PDB file of C-alpha atoms in Angstrom:
ATOM      1  CA  MET A1154     -40.178  38.741  64.593  1.00 66.00           C
ATOM      2  CA  LYS A1155     -37.542  36.277  64.050  1.00 85.00           C
ATOM      3  CA  SER A1156     -36.183  35.027  60.415  1.00 91.00           C
ATOM      4  CA  ARG A1157     -36.365  31.708  59.558  1.00 95.00           C
ATOM      5  CA  VAL A1158     -33.263  30.265  57.703  1.00 97.00           C
ATOM      6  CA  LEU A1159     -33.089  27.432  55.277  1.00 98.00           C
ATOM      7  CA  ILE A1160     -29.578  26.118  54.327  1.00 98.00           C
ATOM      8  CA  LEU A1161     -29.572  24.668  50.934  1.00 98.00           C
ATOM      9  CA  PHE A1162     -26.168  22.670  51.380  1.00 98.00           C
ATOM     10  CA  ALA A1163     -24.430  20.954  48.637  1.00 97.00           C
ATOM     11  CA  HIS A1164     -21.181  19.346  48.961  1.00 96.00           C
ATOM     12  CA  PRO A1165     -20.369  16.371  46.577  1.00 94.00           C
ATOM     13  CA  ARG A1166     -17.807  15.010  49.202  1.00 88.00           C
ATOM     14  CA  PHE A1167     -19.026  16.202  52.452  1.00 86.00           C
ATOM     15  CA  GLU A1168     -17.672  13.253  54.346  1.00 84.00           C
ATOM     16  CA  ASP A1169     -13.943  14.640  53.415  1.00 83.00           C
ATOM     17  CA  SER A1170     -14.926  18.136  54.269  1.00 87.00           C
ATOM     18  CA  GLN A1171     -13.557  19.115  57.852  1.00 94.00           C
ATOM     19  CA  ILE A1172     -15.101  22.697  57.725  1.00 94.00           C
ATOM     20  CA  HIS A1173     -18.266  21.851  56.124  1.00 96.00           C
ATOM     21  CA  LYS A1174     -18.811  19.367  58.844  1.00 95.00           C
ATOM     22  CA  ALA A1175     -18.083  21.776  61.571  1.00 96.00           C
ATOM     23  CA  LEU A1176     -20.354  24.671  60.170  1.00 96.00           C
ATOM     24  CA  ILE A1177     -23.238  22.289  60.026  1.00 96.00           C
ATOM     25  CA  GLN A1178     -22.873  20.366  63.214  1.00 95.00           C
ATOM     26  CA  ARG A1179     -22.535  23.975  64.956  1.00 95.00           C
ATOM     27  CA  VAL A1180     -26.097  25.335  63.456  1.00 96.00           C
ATOM     28  CA  ARG A1181     -27.894  22.107  62.878  1.00 93.00           C
ATOM     29  CA  HIS A1182     -30.038  22.303  66.254  1.00 91.00           C
ATOM     30  CA  SER A1183     -31.384  25.956  65.865  1.00 90.00           C
ATOM     31  CA  ARG A1184     -35.088  25.991  65.507  1.00 90.00           C
ATOM     32  CA  SER A1185     -34.979  28.937  63.482  1.00 94.00           C
ATOM     33  CA  VAL A1186     -32.518  26.851  60.633  1.00 97.00           C
ATOM     34  CA  HIS A1187     -33.685  24.208  58.288  1.00 97.00           C
ATOM     35  CA  ILE A1188     -30.740  22.346  56.819  1.00 97.00           C
ATOM     36  CA  HIS A1189     -31.547  20.856  53.642  1.00 98.00           C
ATOM     37  CA  ASP A1190     -29.069  18.488  52.244  1.00 97.00           C
ATOM     38  CA  LEU A1191     -29.160  18.419  48.410  1.00 98.00           C
ATOM     39  CA  TYR A1192     -26.704  15.438  47.716  1.00 97.00           C
ATOM     40  CA  GLU A1193     -28.398  13.438  50.308  1.00 97.00           C
ATOM     41  CA  ILE A1194     -31.876  14.368  48.979  1.00 97.00           C
ATOM     42  CA  TYR A1195     -31.347  14.053  45.516  1.00 98.00           C
ATOM     43  CA  PRO A1196     -28.137  11.911  44.428  1.00 97.00           C
ATOM     44  CA  ALA A1197     -29.679  11.069  41.373  1.00 97.00           C
ATOM     45  CA  PHE A1198     -30.019  14.597  40.502  1.00 97.00           C
ATOM     46  CA  ASN A1199     -33.929  14.100  39.866  1.00 98.00           C
ATOM     47  CA  ILE A1200     -34.864  17.298  41.921  1.00 98.00           C
ATOM     48  CA  ASP A1201     -38.857  17.951  43.028  1.00 98.00           C
ATOM     49  CA  VAL A1202     -39.146  21.391  41.776  1.00 98.00           C
ATOM     50  CA  TYR A1203     -42.612  21.600  43.277  1.00 97.00           C
ATOM     51  CA  LEU A1204     -41.436  20.430  46.551  1.00 98.00           C
ATOM     52  CA  GLU A1205     -38.406  22.847  45.993  1.00 98.00           C
ATOM     53  CA  GLN A1206     -40.352  26.074  45.807  1.00 98.00           C
ATOM     54  CA  ARG A1207     -42.798  25.034  48.355  1.00 98.00           C
ATOM     55  CA  LEU A1208     -39.926  24.909  50.786  1.00 98.00           C
ATOM     56  CA  LEU A1209     -38.646  28.608  49.705  1.00 98.00           C
ATOM     57  CA  ASN A1210     -42.094  30.066  50.218  1.00 97.00           C
ATOM     58  CA  LYS A1211     -41.739  29.129  54.000  1.00 97.00           C
ATOM     59  CA  TYR A1212     -38.298  30.888  54.601  1.00 97.00           C
ATOM     60  CA  ASP A1213     -37.165  34.491  54.959  1.00 96.00           C
ATOM     61  CA  ILE A1214     -33.188  33.792  54.665  1.00 97.00           C
ATOM     62  CA  ILE A1215     -31.698  31.406  52.113  1.00 98.00           C
ATOM     63  CA  ILE A1216     -28.090  29.945  52.331  1.00 98.00           C
ATOM     64  CA  TRP A1217     -26.779  28.342  49.456  1.00 98.00           C
ATOM     65  CA  GLN A1218     -23.738  26.297  51.438  1.00 97.00           C
ATOM     66  CA  HIS A1219     -21.169  24.955  49.199  1.00 97.00           C
ATOM     67  CA  PRO A1220     -17.221  24.347  48.680  1.00 96.00           C
ATOM     68  CA  VAL A1221     -15.998  26.286  45.379  1.00 94.00           C
ATOM     69  CA  TYR A1222     -15.473  23.866  42.418  1.00 91.00           C
ATOM     70  CA  TRP A1223     -13.460  25.429  39.527  1.00 92.00           C
ATOM     71  CA  TYR A1224     -14.350  28.899  40.667  1.00 90.00           C
ATOM     72  CA  SER A1225     -18.159  28.124  40.677  1.00 93.00           C
ATOM     73  CA  ILE A1226     -20.597  26.077  42.764  1.00 96.00           C
ATOM     74  CA  PRO A1227     -21.002  21.982  42.321  1.00 97.00           C
ATOM     75  CA  PRO A1228     -23.239  20.733  39.694  1.00 97.00           C
ATOM     76  CA  LEU A1229     -26.086  19.635  41.819  1.00 98.00           C
ATOM     77  CA  LEU A1230     -26.729  23.421  43.114  1.00 98.00           C
ATOM     78  CA  LYS A1231     -26.068  24.653  39.861  1.00 97.00           C
ATOM     79  CA  GLN A1232     -29.044  22.351  38.098  1.00 98.00           C
ATOM     80  CA  TRP A1233     -31.343  23.235  41.177  1.00 98.00           C
ATOM     81  CA  ILE A1234     -31.095  27.094  40.282  1.00 98.00           C
ATOM     82  CA  ASP A1235     -31.899  25.857  36.621  1.00 97.00           C
ATOM     83  CA  LEU A1236     -34.993  24.132  37.369  1.00 98.00           C
ATOM     84  CA  VAL A1237     -36.292  25.672  40.671  1.00 98.00           C
ATOM     85  CA  LEU A1238     -36.008  29.207  39.921  1.00 97.00           C
ATOM     86  CA  SER A1239     -37.978  28.903  36.796  1.00 96.00           C
ATOM     87  CA  ASN A1240     -39.746  31.643  34.775  1.00 95.00           C
ATOM     88  CA  GLY A1241     -43.021  32.116  35.838  1.00 95.00           C
ATOM     89  CA  TRP A1242     -42.417  31.354  39.347  1.00 96.00           C
ATOM     90  CA  ALA A1243     -39.273  32.898  40.568  1.00 96.00           C
ATOM     91  CA  TYR A1244     -38.708  35.608  37.836  1.00 94.00           C
ATOM     92  CA  GLY A1245     -40.888  37.143  34.689  1.00 92.00           C
ATOM     93  CA  LYS A1246     -44.025  39.068  34.389  1.00 87.00           C
ATOM     94  CA  ASN A1247     -45.858  39.985  37.501  1.00 85.00           C
ATOM     95  CA  THR A1248     -43.842  36.938  39.258  1.00 86.00           C
ATOM     96  CA  HIS A1249     -42.356  37.720  42.691  1.00 86.00           C
ATOM     97  CA  ALA A1250     -42.444  34.528  44.532  1.00 95.00           C
ATOM     98  CA  LEU A1251     -39.237  35.368  46.192  1.00 97.00           C
ATOM     99  CA  GLU A1252     -39.564  38.975  46.552  1.00 95.00           C
ATOM    100  CA  GLY A1253     -38.193  40.323  50.144  1.00 93.00           C
ATOM    101  CA  LYS A1254     -36.373  37.223  51.177  1.00 96.00           C
ATOM    102  CA  TYR A1255     -32.480  37.209  51.363  1.00 96.00           C
ATOM    103  CA  LEU A1256     -30.338  35.144  49.790  1.00 97.00           C
ATOM    104  CA  LEU A1257     -26.722  34.346  51.203  1.00 97.00           C
ATOM    105  CA  GLN A1258     -23.921  31.918  49.755  1.00 97.00           C
ATOM    106  CA  VAL A1259     -21.794  30.481  52.366  1.00 97.00           C
ATOM    107  CA  PHE A1260     -18.494  29.006  50.779  1.00 95.00           C
ATOM    108  CA  SER A1261     -15.076  27.729  51.451  1.00 93.00           C
ATOM    109  CA  GLY A1262     -12.483  28.000  48.481  1.00 90.00           C
ATOM    110  CA  GLY A1263      -8.968  25.952  48.268  1.00 86.00           C
ATOM    111  CA  HIS A1264      -6.570  28.909  47.808  1.00 91.00           C
ATOM    112  CA  THR A1265      -5.822  32.061  50.107  1.00 83.00           C
ATOM    113  CA  GLU A1266      -7.439  35.244  50.480  1.00 84.00           C
ATOM    114  CA  GLN A1267      -4.186  36.751  48.841  1.00 87.00           C
ATOM    115  CA  SER A1268      -4.541  34.210  46.138  1.00 89.00           C
ATOM    116  CA  TYR A1269      -7.886  35.314  45.308  1.00 87.00           C
ATOM    117  CA  SER A1270      -6.970  39.017  44.590  1.00 84.00           C
ATOM    118  CA  GLN A1271      -6.249  41.209  41.614  1.00 89.00           C
ATOM    119  CA  ASP A1272      -2.470  40.469  42.340  1.00 89.00           C
ATOM    120  CA  GLY A1273      -2.539  36.799  43.377  1.00 87.00           C
ATOM    121  CA  TYR A1274      -2.804  33.536  41.250  1.00 88.00           C
ATOM    122  CA  ASP A1275      -6.586  33.110  41.209  1.00 86.00           C
ATOM    123  CA  LYS A1276      -6.407  37.107  39.761  1.00 92.00           C
ATOM    124  CA  ARG A1277      -9.942  37.790  41.125  1.00 88.00           C
ATOM    125  CA  SER A1278     -11.947  37.412  44.683  1.00 88.00           C
ATOM    126  CA  LEU A1279     -14.224  34.934  45.362  1.00 87.00           C
ATOM    127  CA  ARG A1280     -17.039  37.086  45.461  1.00 89.00           C
ATOM    128  CA  GLN A1281     -16.208  38.448  41.901  1.00 91.00           C
ATOM    129  CA  TYR A1282     -16.228  34.611  40.626  1.00 92.00           C
ATOM    130  CA  MET A1283     -19.694  34.499  42.085  1.00 91.00           C
ATOM    131  CA  ALA A1284     -21.207  37.536  40.249  1.00 94.00           C
ATOM    132  CA  CYS A1285     -23.440  35.435  37.956  1.00 95.00           C
ATOM    133  CA  HIS A1286     -25.228  34.079  41.533  1.00 95.00           C
ATOM    134  CA  GLU A1287     -25.639  37.524  42.385  1.00 94.00           C
ATOM    135  CA  GLN A1288     -27.029  38.726  39.387  1.00 96.00           C
ATOM    136  CA  THR A1289     -29.550  35.599  39.719  1.00 96.00           C
ATOM    137  CA  ALA A1290     -30.653  36.843  42.931  1.00 96.00           C
ATOM    138  CA  LYS A1291     -31.484  40.202  41.523  1.00 95.00           C
ATOM    139  CA  HIS A1292     -33.236  38.700  38.715  1.00 95.00           C
ATOM    140  CA  CYS A1293     -35.442  36.615  41.007  1.00 96.00           C
ATOM    141  CA  HIS A1294     -35.826  39.454  43.431  1.00 95.00           C
ATOM    142  CA  LEU A1295     -33.711  38.141  46.235  1.00 96.00           C
ATOM    143  CA  ASN A1296     -31.883  40.324  48.128  1.00 94.00           C
ATOM    144  CA  TYR A1297     -28.105  39.076  48.028  1.00 95.00           C
ATOM    145  CA  LEU A1298     -25.691  39.269  50.870  1.00 95.00           C
ATOM    146  CA  PRO A1299     -22.352  39.649  50.639  1.00 95.00           C
ATOM    147  CA  PRO A1300     -21.204  35.923  51.203  1.00 96.00           C
ATOM    148  CA  TYR A1301     -19.473  34.195  53.851  1.00 97.00           C
ATOM    149  CA  VAL A1302     -16.175  32.947  53.095  1.00 96.00           C
ATOM    150  CA  ILE A1303     -13.995  30.449  54.284  1.00 96.00           C
ATOM    151  CA  HIS A1304     -10.262  30.667  52.359  1.00 94.00           C
ATOM    152  CA  ASP A1305      -7.603  28.248  52.333  1.00 92.00           C
ATOM    153  CA  ALA A1306     -10.047  25.593  53.596  1.00 90.00           C
ATOM    154  CA  HIS A1307      -7.734  22.021  53.293  1.00 88.00           C
ATOM    155  CA  LYS A1308      -5.167  24.070  55.464  1.00 93.00           C
ATOM    156  CA  LEU A1309      -7.185  25.155  58.302  1.00 94.00           C
ATOM    157  CA  SER A1310      -5.903  24.048  62.048  1.00 95.00           C
ATOM    158  CA  ALA A1311      -8.709  22.019  64.108  1.00 95.00           C
ATOM    159  CA  VAL A1312      -8.601  25.625  66.250  1.00 96.00           C
ATOM    160  CA  ASP A1313      -9.051  27.726  63.257  1.00 95.00           C
ATOM    161  CA  THR A1314     -11.791  24.937  62.263  1.00 96.00           C
ATOM    162  CA  LEU A1315     -13.849  25.498  65.408  1.00 96.00           C
ATOM    163  CA  SER A1316     -13.168  29.479  65.442  1.00 95.00           C
ATOM    164  CA  PHE A1317     -15.246  29.590  61.944  1.00 95.00           C
ATOM    165  CA  ALA A1318     -17.925  26.910  62.920  1.00 96.00           C
ATOM    166  CA  HIS A1319     -18.485  29.352  66.090  1.00 96.00           C
ATOM    167  CA  GLN A1320     -18.370  32.502  63.853  1.00 96.00           C
ATOM    168  CA  TYR A1321     -20.742  30.953  61.464  1.00 96.00           C
ATOM    169  CA  GLU A1322     -23.358  30.038  64.294  1.00 96.00           C
ATOM    170  CA  ARG A1323     -22.849  33.452  65.704  1.00 95.00           C
ATOM    171  CA  LEU A1324     -23.742  35.080  61.901  1.00 95.00           C
ATOM    172  CA  LEU A1325     -26.973  33.139  61.581  1.00 96.00           C
ATOM    173  CA  ASN A1326     -28.173  34.072  65.299  1.00 94.00           C
ATOM    174  CA  GLN A1327     -27.638  37.659  64.001  1.00 93.00           C
ATOM    175  CA  LEU A1328     -29.472  37.612  60.875  1.00 93.00           C
ATOM    176  CA  ILE A1329     -32.411  35.448  62.418  1.00 94.00           C
ATOM    177  CA  GLU A1330     -32.531  38.319  65.366  1.00 91.00           C
ATOM    178  CA  THR A1331     -31.658  41.349  63.123  1.00 85.00           C
ATOM    179  CA  ASP A1332     -34.221  43.286  60.928  1.00 83.00           C
ATOM    180  CA  LEU A1333     -32.265  43.206  57.966  1.00 80.00           C
ATOM    181  CA  SER A1334     -31.953  46.081  55.591  1.00 77.00           C
ATOM    182  CA  LYS A1335     -29.817  45.479  52.403  1.00 67.00           C
ATOM    183  CA  GLU A1336     -27.937  49.009  52.565  1.00 69.00           C
ATOM    184  CA  ASP A1337     -26.429  47.600  56.294  1.00 79.00           C
ATOM    185  CA  PHE A1338     -24.486  45.278  54.117  1.00 87.00           C
ATOM    186  CA  SER A1339     -23.496  47.331  51.039  1.00 85.00           C
ATOM    187  CA  LYS A1340     -20.056  48.419  52.316  1.00 88.00           C
ATOM    188  CA  TYR A1341     -18.820  45.315  52.860  1.00 92.00           C
ATOM    189  CA  VAL A1342     -17.122  42.514  50.282  1.00 91.00           C
ATOM    190  CA  TYR A1343     -17.601  39.555  52.821  1.00 93.00           C
ATOM    191  CA  ILE A1344     -20.454  39.380  55.661  1.00 94.00           C
ATOM    192  CA  ASN A1345     -17.462  37.849  57.644  1.00 93.00           C
ATOM    193  CA  ASP A1346     -16.640  41.647  58.298  1.00 90.00           C
ATOM    194  CA  TRP A1347     -20.045  42.324  59.548  1.00 91.00           C
ATOM    195  CA  ILE A1348     -20.462  39.757  62.375  1.00 85.00           C
ATOM    196  CA  LYS A1349     -20.448  41.720  65.441  1.00 60.00           C
ATOM    197  CA  SER A1350     -18.170  39.588  68.307  1.00 45.00           C
TER     198      SER A1350
END
């Protein structure tokens, strides 16, 4: 059975992002993918918690797609996590609303992959900076997939941008069609390396 994918898209300046425009445009017409633009729906940050929880119930794979802001996530997505993944629903005694679902982070960073390394300027990989979200997934009984990452996003050529968009579409199609097991992904730091050509 095909998996259903929910993209929780959080970009405070979407109009300025060539890469996220390309990614969203490429996957927006898939029947198995629903794009939920948090900044469009909640411009005043007034999140409808029950609506969001009902939405999560309908999907097998949840994607947090966002740019990296100061080594973390945009503020609206953080507020979404704080409110929607609540005690008594997403975690807590005898609480398993999200159990068995998968979480994938899709994010763009402004520096090179070498910069996001122990020897580089940023000293850690982007996955290491997102470790708190990996732990959040575990706490909520979600299976955390290795993230899909785009480095040096501000300097991508038009050709590279299109290539990432095609790769993203291929990734989602493979996730939709594959019987997922978290063990299949344990050897990958980034899911970019898992995508089959």
